[in-house]
Short mmCIF file of C-alpha atoms in Angstrom, two decimals:
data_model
loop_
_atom_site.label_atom_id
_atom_site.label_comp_id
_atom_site.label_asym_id
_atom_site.label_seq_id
_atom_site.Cartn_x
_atom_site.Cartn_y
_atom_site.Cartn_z
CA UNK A 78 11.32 -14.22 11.39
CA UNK A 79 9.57 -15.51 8.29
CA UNK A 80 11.68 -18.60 8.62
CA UNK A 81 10.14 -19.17 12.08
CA UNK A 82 6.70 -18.97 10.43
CA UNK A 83 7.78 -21.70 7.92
CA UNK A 84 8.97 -24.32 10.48
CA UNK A 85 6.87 -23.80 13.40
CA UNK A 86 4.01 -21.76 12.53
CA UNK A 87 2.08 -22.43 15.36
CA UNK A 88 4.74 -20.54 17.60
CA UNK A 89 5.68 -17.97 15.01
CA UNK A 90 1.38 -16.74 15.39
CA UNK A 91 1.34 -17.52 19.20
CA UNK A 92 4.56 -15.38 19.65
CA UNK A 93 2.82 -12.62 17.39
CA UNK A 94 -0.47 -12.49 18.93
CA UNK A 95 1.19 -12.14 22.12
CA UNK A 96 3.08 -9.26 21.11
CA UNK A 97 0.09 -7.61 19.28
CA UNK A 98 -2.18 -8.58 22.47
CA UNK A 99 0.59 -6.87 25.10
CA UNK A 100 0.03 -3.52 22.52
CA UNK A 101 -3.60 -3.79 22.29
CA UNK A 102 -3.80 -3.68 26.02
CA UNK A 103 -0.94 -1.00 26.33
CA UNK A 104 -2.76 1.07 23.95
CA UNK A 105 -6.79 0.81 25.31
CA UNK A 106 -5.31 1.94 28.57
CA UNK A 107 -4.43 5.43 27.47
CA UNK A 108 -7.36 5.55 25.19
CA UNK A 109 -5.62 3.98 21.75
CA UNK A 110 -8.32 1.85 21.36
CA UNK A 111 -9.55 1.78 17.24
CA UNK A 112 -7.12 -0.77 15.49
CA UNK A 113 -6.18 -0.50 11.75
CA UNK A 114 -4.50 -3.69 10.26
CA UNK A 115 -2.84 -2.88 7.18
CA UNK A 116 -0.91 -5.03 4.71
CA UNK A 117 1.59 -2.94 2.12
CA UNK A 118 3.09 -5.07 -0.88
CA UNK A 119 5.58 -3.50 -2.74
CA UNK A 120 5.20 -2.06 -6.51
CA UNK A 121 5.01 -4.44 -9.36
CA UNK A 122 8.46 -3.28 -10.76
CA UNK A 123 10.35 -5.20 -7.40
CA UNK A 124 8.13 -8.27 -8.02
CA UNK A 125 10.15 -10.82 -10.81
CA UNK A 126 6.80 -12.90 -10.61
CA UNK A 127 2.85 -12.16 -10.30
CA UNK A 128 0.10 -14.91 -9.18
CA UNK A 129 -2.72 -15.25 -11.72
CA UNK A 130 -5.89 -17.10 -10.08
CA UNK A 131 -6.98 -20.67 -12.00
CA UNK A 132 -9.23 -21.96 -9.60
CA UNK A 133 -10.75 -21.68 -6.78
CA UNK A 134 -7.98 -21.16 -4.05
CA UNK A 135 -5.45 -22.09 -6.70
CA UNK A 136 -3.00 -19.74 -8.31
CA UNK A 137 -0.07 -19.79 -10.84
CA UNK A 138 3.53 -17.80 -10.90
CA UNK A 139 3.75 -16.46 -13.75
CA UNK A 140 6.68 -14.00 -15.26
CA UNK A 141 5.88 -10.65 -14.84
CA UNK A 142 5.87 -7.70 -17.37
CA UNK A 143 6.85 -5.17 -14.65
CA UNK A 144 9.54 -5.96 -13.20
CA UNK A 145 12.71 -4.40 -13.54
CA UNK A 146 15.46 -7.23 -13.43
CA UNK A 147 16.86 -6.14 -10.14
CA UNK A 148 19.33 -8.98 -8.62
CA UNK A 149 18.18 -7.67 -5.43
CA UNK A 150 15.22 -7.47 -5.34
CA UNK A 151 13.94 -8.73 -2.30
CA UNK A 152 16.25 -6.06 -0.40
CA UNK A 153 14.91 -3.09 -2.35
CA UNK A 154 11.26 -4.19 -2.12
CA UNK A 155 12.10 -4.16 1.77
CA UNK A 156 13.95 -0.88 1.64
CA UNK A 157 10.79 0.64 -0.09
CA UNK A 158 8.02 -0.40 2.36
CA UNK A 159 10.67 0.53 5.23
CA UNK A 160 11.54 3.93 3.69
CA UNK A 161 7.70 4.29 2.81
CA UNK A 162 6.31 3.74 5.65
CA UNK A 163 9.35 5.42 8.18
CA UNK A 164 7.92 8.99 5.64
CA UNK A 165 4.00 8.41 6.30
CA UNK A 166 4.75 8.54 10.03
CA UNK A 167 6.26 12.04 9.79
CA UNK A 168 3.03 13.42 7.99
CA UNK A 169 0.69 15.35 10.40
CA UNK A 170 -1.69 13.37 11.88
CA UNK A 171 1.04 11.62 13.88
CA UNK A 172 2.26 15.09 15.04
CA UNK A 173 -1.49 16.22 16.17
CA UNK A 174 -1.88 12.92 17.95
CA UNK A 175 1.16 13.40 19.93
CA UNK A 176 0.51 17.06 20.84
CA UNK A 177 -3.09 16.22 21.98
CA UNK A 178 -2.09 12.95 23.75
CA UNK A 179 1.52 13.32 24.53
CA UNK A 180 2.32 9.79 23.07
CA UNK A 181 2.91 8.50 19.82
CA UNK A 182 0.56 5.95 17.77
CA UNK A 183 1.32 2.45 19.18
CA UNK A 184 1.91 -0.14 15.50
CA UNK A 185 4.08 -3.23 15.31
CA UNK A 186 5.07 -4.23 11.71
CA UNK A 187 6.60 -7.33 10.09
CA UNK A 188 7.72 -8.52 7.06
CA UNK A 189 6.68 -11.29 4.78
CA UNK A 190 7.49 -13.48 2.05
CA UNK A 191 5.50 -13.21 -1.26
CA UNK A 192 5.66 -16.72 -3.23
CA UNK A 193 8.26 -14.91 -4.97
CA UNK A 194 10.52 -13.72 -1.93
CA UNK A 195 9.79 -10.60 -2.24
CA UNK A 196 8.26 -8.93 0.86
CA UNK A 197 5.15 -7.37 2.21
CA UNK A 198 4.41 -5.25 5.32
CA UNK A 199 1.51 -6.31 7.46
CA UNK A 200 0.91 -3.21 10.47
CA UNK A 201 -1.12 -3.66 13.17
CA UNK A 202 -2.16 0.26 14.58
CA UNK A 203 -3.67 1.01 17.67
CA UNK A 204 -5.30 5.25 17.14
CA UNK A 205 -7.17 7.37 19.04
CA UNK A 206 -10.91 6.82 17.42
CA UNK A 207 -11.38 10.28 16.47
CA UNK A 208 -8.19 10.05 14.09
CA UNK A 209 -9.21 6.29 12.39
CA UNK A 210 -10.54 7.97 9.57
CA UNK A 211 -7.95 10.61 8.85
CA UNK A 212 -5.62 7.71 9.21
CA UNK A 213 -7.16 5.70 6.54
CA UNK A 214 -7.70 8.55 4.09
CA UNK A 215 -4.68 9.51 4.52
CA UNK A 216 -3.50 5.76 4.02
CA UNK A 217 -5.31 5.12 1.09
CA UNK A 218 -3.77 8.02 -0.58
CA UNK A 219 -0.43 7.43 0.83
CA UNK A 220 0.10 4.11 -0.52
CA UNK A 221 -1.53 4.32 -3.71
CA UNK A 222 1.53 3.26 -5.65
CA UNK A 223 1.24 -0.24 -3.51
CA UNK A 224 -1.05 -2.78 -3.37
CA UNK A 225 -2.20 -1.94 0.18
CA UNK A 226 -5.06 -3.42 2.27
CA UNK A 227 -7.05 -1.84 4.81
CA UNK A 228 -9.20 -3.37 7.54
CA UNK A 229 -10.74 -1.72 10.08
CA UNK A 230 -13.67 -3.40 10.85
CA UNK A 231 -12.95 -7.18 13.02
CA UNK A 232 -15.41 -9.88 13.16
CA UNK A 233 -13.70 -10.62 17.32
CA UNK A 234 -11.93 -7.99 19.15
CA UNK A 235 -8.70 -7.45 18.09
#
């Protein structure tokens, strides 16, 4: 998939933003209607390489201090955010908005290359509104061993 985005990106974002728009409209029909993007990178022992700024909008790979030697990296930075993620969805919140709703929290996920190979997870989640902010708390605190983004707040409709 990341390949795609590499040769033809215009296709690679057209064919994502048609899959995202098909779940935003899914999801406003039964009243999922506050989306949460989220991007997860993996810990700094899984990435052989970090990006120091020099400029504006410039950046150099440097070695990094972290990082375990792993051959396989990329695979075990992938098996984290998988096996990290597949856990948050079991906490509570996702049980309460099931029981209240009778449906589960509508997200798509993909994976993407770092300079370095090594992946991050960006999530696009479609909630109830009245669980947004015990999803991002719960998020934040979550995912504190990542680098994680949250954005919840769109300059367009999402």
């Amino acid at each position: 998939m990341s390949m795609s985005a590499n040769i033809k990106p215009n296709k690679y974002y057209g064919e994502m933003f048609n899959k995202v728009d098909a779940l935003k409209k899914y999801a406003k029909h039964i009243g999922f209607n506050s989306p949460v993007f989220m991007t997860i990178t993996a810990p700094t022992y899984l990435k052989p390489l970090k990006q120091i700024n020099i400029g504006k909008n410039r950046v150099k790979l440097v070695d990094n201090p972290n990082f375990t030697g792993e051959t396989d990296y990329v695979d075990k930075a992938r098996f984290f955010l998988s096996e990290k993620w597949r856990k948050f969805i079991q906490q509570r919140l996702f049980r309460d908005i099931k029981k209240k709703y009778n449906d589960r929290v509508i997200y798509m996920r993909t994976y993407e290359p770092m300079i370095d190979g090594t992946p991050h997870l960006h999530l696009v989640i479609f909630l109830p509104p009245e669980f947004k902010d015990r999803f991002v708390k719960l998020a934040k605190h979550y995912f504190r061993q990542t680098r994680t983004d949250i954005k919840t707040i769109f300059d367009e409709d999402i």
